[in-house]
PDB file of C-alpha atoms in Angstrom:
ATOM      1  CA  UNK Y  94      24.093  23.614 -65.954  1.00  0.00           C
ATOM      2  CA  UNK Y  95      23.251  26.591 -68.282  1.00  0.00           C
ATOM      3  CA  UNK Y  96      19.622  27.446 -69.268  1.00  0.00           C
ATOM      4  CA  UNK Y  97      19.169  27.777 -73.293  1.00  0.00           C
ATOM      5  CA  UNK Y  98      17.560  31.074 -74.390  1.00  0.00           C
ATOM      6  CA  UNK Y  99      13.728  31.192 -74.528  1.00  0.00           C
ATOM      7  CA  UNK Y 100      14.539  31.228 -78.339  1.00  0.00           C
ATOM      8  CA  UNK Y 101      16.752  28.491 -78.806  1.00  0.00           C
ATOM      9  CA  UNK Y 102      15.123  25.663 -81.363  1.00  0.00           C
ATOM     10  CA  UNK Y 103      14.294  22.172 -79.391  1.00  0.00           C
ATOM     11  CA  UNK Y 104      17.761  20.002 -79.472  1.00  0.00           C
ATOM     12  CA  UNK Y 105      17.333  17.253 -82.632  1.00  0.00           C
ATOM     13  CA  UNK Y 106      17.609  13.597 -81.431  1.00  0.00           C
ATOM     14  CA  UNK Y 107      20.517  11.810 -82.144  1.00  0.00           C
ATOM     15  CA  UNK Y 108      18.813  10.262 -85.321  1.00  0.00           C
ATOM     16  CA  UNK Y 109      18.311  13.410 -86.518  1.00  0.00           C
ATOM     17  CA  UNK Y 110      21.760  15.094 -86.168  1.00  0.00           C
ATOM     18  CA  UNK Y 111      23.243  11.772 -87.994  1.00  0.00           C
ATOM     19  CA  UNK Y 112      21.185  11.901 -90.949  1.00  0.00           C
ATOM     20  CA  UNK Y 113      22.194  15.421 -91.206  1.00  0.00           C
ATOM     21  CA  UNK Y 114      25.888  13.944 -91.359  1.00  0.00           C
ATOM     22  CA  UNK Y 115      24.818  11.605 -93.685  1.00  0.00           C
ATOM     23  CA  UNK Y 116      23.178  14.795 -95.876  1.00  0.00           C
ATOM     24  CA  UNK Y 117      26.255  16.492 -95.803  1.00  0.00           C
ATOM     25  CA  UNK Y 118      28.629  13.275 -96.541  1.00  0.00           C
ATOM     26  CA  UNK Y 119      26.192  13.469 -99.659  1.00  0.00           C
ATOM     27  CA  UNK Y 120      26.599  16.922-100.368  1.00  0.00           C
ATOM     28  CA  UNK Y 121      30.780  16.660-100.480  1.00  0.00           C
ATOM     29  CA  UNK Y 122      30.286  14.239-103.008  1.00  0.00           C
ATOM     30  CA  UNK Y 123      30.614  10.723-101.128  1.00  0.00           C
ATOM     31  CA  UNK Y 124      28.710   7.750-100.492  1.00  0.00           C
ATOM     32  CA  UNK Y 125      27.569   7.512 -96.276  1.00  0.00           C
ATOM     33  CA  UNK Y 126      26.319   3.452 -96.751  1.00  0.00           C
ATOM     34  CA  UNK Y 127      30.400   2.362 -97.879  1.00  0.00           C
ATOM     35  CA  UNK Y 128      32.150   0.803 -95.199  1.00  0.00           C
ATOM     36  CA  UNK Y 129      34.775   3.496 -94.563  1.00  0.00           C
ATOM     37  CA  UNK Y 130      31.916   5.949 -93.996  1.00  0.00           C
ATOM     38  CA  UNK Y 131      29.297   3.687 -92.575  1.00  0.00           C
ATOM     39  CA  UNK Y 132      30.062   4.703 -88.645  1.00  0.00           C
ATOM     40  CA  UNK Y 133      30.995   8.148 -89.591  1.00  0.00           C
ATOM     41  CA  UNK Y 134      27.546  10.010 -88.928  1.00  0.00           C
ATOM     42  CA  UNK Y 135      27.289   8.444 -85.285  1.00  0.00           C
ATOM     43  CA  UNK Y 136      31.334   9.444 -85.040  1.00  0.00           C
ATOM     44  CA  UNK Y 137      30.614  13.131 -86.077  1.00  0.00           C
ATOM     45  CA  UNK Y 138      27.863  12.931 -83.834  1.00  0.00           C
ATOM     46  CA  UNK Y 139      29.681  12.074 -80.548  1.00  0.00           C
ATOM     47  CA  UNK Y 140      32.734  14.293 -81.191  1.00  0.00           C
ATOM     48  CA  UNK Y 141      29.554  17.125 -81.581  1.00  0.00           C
ATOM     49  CA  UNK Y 142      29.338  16.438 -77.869  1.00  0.00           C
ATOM     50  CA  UNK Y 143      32.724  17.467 -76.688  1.00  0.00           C
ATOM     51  CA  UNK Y 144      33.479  20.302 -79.047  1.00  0.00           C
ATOM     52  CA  UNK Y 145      30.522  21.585 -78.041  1.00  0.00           C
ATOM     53  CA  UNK Y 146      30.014  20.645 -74.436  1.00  0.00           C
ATOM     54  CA  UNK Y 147      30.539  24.530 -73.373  1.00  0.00           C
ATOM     55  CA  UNK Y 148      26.842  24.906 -74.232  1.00  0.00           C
ATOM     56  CA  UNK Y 149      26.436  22.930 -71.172  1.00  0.00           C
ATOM     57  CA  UNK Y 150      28.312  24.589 -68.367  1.00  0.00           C
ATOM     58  CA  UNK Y 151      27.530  28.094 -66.271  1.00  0.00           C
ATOM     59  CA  UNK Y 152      31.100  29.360 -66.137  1.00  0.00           C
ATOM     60  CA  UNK Y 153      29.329  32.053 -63.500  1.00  0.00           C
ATOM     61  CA  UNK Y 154      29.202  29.210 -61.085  1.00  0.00           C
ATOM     62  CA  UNK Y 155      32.630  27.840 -61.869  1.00  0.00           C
ATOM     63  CA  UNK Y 156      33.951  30.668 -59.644  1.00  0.00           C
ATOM     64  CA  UNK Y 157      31.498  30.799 -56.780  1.00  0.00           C
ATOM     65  CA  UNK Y 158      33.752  29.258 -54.368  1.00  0.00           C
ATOM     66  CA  UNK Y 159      36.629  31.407 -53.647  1.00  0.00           C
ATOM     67  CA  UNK Y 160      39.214  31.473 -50.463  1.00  0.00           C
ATOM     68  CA  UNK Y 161      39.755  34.819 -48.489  1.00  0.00           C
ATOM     69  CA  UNK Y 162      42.956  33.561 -46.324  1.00  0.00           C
ATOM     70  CA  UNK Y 163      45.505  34.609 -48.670  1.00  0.00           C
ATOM     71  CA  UNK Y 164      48.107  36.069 -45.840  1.00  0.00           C
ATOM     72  CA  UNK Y 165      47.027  39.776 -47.328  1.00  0.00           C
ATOM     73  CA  UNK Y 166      48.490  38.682 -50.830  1.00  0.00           C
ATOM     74  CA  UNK Y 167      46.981  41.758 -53.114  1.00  0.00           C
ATOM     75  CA  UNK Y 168      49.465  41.378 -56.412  1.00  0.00           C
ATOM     76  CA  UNK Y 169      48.404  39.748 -60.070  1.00  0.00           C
ATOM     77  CA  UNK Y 170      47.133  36.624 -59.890  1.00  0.00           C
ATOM     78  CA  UNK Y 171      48.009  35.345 -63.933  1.00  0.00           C
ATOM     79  CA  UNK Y 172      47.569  32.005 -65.595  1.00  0.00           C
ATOM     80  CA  UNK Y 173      49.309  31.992 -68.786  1.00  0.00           C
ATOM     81  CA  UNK Y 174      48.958  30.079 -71.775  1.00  0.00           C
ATOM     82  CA  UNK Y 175      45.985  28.128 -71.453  1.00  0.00           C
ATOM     83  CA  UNK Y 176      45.449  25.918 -74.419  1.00  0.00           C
ATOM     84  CA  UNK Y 177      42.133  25.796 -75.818  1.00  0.00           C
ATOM     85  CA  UNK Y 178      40.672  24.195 -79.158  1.00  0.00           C
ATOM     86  CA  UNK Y 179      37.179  26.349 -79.888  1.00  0.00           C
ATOM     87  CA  UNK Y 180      35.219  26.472 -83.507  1.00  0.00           C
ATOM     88  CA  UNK Y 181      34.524  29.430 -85.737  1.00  0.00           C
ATOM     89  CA  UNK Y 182      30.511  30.486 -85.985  1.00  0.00           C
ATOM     90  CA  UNK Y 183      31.159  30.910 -89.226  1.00  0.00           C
ATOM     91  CA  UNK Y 184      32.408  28.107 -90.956  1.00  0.00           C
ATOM     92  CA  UNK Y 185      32.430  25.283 -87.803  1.00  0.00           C
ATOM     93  CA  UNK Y 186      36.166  25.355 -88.680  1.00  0.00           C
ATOM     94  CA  UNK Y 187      38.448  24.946 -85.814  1.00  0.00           C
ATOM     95  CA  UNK Y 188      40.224  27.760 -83.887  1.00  0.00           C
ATOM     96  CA  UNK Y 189      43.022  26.211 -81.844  1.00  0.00           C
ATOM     97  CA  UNK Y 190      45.087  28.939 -79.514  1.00  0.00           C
ATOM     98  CA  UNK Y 191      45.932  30.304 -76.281  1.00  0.00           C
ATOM     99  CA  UNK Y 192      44.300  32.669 -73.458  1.00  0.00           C
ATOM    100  CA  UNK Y 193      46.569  34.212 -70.750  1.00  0.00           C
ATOM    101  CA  UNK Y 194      44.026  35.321 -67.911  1.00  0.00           C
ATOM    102  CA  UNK Y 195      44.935  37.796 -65.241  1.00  0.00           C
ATOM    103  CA  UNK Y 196      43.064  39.442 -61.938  1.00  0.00           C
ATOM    104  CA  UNK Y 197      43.883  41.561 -59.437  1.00  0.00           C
ATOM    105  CA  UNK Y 198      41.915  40.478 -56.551  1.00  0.00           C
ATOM    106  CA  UNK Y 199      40.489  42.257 -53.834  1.00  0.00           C
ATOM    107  CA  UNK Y 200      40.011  40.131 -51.165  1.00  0.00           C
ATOM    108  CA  UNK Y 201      38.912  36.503 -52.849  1.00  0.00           C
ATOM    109  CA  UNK Y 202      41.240  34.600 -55.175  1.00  0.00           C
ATOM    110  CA  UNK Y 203      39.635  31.421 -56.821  1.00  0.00           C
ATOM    111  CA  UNK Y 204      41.238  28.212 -57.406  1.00  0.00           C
ATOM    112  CA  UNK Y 205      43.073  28.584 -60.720  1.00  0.00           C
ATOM    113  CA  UNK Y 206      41.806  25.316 -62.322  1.00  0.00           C
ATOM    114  CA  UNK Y 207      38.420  27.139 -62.476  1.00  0.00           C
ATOM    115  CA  UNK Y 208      40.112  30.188 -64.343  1.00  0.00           C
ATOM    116  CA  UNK Y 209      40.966  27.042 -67.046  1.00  0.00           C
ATOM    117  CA  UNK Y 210      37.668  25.439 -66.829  1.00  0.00           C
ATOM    118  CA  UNK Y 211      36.181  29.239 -67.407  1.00  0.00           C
ATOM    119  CA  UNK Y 212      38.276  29.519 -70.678  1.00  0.00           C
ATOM    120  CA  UNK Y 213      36.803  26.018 -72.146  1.00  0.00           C
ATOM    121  CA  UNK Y 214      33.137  26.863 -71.078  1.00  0.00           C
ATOM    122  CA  UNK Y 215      33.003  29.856 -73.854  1.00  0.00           C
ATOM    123  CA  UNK Y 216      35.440  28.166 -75.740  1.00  0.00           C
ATOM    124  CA  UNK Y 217      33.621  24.806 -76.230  1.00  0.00           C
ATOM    125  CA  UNK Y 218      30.871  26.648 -77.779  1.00  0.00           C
ATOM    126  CA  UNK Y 219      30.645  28.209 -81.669  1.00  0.00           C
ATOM    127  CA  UNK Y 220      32.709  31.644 -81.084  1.00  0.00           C
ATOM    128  CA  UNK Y 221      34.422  34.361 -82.642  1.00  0.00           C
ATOM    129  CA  UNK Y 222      37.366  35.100 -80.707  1.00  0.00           C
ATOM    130  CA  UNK Y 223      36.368  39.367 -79.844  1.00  0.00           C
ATOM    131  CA  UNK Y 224      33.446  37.815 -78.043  1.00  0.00           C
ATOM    132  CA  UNK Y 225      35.173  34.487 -76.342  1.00  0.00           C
ATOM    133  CA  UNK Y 226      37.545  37.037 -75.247  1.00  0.00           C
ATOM    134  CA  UNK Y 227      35.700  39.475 -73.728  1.00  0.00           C
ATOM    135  CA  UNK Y 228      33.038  36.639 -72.267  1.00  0.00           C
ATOM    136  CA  UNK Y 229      36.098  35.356 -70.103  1.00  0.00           C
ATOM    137  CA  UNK Y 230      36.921  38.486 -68.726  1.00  0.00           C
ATOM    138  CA  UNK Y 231      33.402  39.922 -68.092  1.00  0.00           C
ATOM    139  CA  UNK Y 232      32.258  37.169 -66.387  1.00  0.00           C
ATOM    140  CA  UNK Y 233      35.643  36.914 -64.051  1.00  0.00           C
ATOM    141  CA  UNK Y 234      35.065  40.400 -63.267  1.00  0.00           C
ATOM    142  CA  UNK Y 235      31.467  39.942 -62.919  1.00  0.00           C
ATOM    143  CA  UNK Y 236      31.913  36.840 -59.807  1.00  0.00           C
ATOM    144  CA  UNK Y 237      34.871  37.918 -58.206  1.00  0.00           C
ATOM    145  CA  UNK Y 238      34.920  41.674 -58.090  1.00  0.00           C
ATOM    146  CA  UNK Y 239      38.354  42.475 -58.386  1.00  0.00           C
ATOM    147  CA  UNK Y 240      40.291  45.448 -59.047  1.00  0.00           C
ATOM    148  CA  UNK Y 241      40.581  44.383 -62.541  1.00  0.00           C
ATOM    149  CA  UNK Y 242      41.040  41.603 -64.977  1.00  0.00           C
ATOM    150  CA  UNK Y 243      42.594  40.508 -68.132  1.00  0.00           C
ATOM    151  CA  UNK Y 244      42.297  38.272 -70.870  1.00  0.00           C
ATOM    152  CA  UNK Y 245      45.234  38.433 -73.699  1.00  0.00           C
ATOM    153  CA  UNK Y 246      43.677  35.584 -76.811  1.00  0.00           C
ATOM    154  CA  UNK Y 247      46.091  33.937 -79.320  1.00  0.00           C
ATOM    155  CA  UNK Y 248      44.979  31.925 -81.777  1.00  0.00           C
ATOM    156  CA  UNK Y 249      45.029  30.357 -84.920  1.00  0.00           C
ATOM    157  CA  UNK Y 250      41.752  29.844 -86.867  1.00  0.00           C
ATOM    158  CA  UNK Y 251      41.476  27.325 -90.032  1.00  0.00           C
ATOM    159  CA  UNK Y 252      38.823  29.007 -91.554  1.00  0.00           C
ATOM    160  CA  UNK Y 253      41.714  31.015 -92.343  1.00  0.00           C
ATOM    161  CA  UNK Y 254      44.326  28.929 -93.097  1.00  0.00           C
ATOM    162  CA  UNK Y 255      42.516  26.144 -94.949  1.00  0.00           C
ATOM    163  CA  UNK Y 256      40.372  28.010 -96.961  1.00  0.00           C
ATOM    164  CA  UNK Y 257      39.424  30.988 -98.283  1.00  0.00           C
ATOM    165  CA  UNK Y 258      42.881  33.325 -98.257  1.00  0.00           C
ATOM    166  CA  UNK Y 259      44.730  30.127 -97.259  1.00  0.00           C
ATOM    167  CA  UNK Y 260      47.370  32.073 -95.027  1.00  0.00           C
ATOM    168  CA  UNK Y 261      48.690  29.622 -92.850  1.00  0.00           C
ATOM    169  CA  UNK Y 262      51.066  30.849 -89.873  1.00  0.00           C
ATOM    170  CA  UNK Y 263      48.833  33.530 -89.075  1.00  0.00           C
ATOM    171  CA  UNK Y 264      47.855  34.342 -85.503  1.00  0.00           C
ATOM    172  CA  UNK Y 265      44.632  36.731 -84.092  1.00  0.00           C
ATOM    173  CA  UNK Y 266      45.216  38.463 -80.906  1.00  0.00           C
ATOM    174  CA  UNK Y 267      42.577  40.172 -79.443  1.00  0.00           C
ATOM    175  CA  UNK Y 268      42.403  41.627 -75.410  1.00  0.00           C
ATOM    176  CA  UNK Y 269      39.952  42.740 -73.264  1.00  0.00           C
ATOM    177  CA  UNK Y 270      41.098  45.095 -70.217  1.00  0.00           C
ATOM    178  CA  UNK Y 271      38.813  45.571 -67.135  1.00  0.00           C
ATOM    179  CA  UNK Y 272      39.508  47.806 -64.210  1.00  0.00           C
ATOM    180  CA  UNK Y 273      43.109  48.818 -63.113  1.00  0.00           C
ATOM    181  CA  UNK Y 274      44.418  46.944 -66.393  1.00  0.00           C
ATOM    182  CA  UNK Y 275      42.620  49.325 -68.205  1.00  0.00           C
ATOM    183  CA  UNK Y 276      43.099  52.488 -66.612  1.00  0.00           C
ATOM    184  CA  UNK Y 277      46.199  52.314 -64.662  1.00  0.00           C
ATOM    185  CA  UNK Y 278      49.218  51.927 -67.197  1.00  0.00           C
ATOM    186  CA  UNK Y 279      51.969  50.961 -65.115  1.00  0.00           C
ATOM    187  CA  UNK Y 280      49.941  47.586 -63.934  1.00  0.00           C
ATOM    188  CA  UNK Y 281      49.483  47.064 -67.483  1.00  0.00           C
ATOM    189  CA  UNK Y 282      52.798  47.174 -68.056  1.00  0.00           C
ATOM    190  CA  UNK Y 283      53.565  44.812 -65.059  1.00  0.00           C
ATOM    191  CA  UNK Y 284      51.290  42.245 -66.330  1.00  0.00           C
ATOM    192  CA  UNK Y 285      52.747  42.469 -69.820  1.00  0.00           C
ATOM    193  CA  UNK Y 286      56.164  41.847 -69.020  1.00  0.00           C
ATOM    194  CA  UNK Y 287      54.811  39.053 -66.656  1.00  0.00           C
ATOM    195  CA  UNK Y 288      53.854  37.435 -70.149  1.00  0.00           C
ATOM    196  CA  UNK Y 289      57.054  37.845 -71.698  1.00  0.00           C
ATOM    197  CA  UNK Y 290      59.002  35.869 -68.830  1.00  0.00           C
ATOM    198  CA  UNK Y 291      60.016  31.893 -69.310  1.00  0.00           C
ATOM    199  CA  UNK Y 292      57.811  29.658 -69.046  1.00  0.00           C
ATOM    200  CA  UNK Y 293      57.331  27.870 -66.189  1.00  0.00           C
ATOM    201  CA  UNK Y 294      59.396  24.579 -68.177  1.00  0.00           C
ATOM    202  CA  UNK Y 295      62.718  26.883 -68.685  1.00  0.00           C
ATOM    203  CA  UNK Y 296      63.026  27.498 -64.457  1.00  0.00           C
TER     204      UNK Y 296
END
């Protein structure tokens, strides 16, 4: 389990984060005591829980156990188009997309579940995708100490298409590029056109 920052304010109690719910059901103009909003503040409360359970995870020691019998296997290792559901800092408005995560290992590999589980610990938490994106990578680079690492985000974000410029369709990519990926061109180039083959469904 992570450690909250010296800095971060004592939790509320469930009590507490409901009546804010109720405040807020309030604010938009409703009534929280009618029946069709009566559970609402406890709902709101729960699903709180699991959009946010990142908050409760190391991803660091997600990818402490690694295997070194890999028959001498040195080529990319890439899981592609892991779906994720995250929520903008900004407006608590969800971000719904895809990460494609990539490693060139040395000597270790990890199981590739954990790459997945790695993606939803940052994601799970309130983000904006530059740093999700490069939080992923760093910390894959960071445990496993390959030659270099990847992480390709697309996503959309709803605090984009439902309000403000109201632009639906629109997709963010952002990249971070660590090691060979970054500075050797022609693995780039192998990983990207790894990414534009079939999916696995269309073998």
């Amino acid at each position: 389990m992570s450690v909250p920052p010296s800095d971060t304010p004592k939790r509320p109690t469930q009590a507490e984060a409901e009546q804010a719910v109720r405040t807020l059901l309030r604010w938009a103009g409703d009534n929280p005591d009618r029946e069709g909003l009566h559970d609402t503040p406890a709902r709101v409360a729960r699903a709180y829980t699991e959009f946010f359970c990142g908050y409760e995870i190391d991803p660091a020691a997600l990818l402490r156990r690694t295997f070194s019998e890999v028959e001498g296997y040195d080529e990319i290792v890439l899981l592609r188009d892991i779906r994720f559901e995250s929520h903008c800092e900004h407006h608590l408005a969800p971000i719904i997309g895809r990460a494609h995560v990539a490693y060139l290992p040395r000597q270790r590999v990890v199981g590739i579940s954990k790459l997945a589980r790695v993606v939803d610990a940052y994601a799970k938490r309130l983000q904006i995708q530059e740093r999700l994106t490069a939080q992923i990578a760093n910390t894959i680079n960071d445990e496993l100490e390959p030659h270099g690492v990847a992480v390709i985000i697309e996503s959309a974000h709803e605090c984009m298409t439902t309000r403000g410029v109201h632009k639906p369709g629109v997709s963010m990519v952002t990249s971070t590029m660590l090691g060979v990926f970054r500075e050797n061109s022609d693995t780039r180039r192998e990983l990207m056109a790894m990414l534009n083959r079939p999916a696995i469904s269309e073998y």
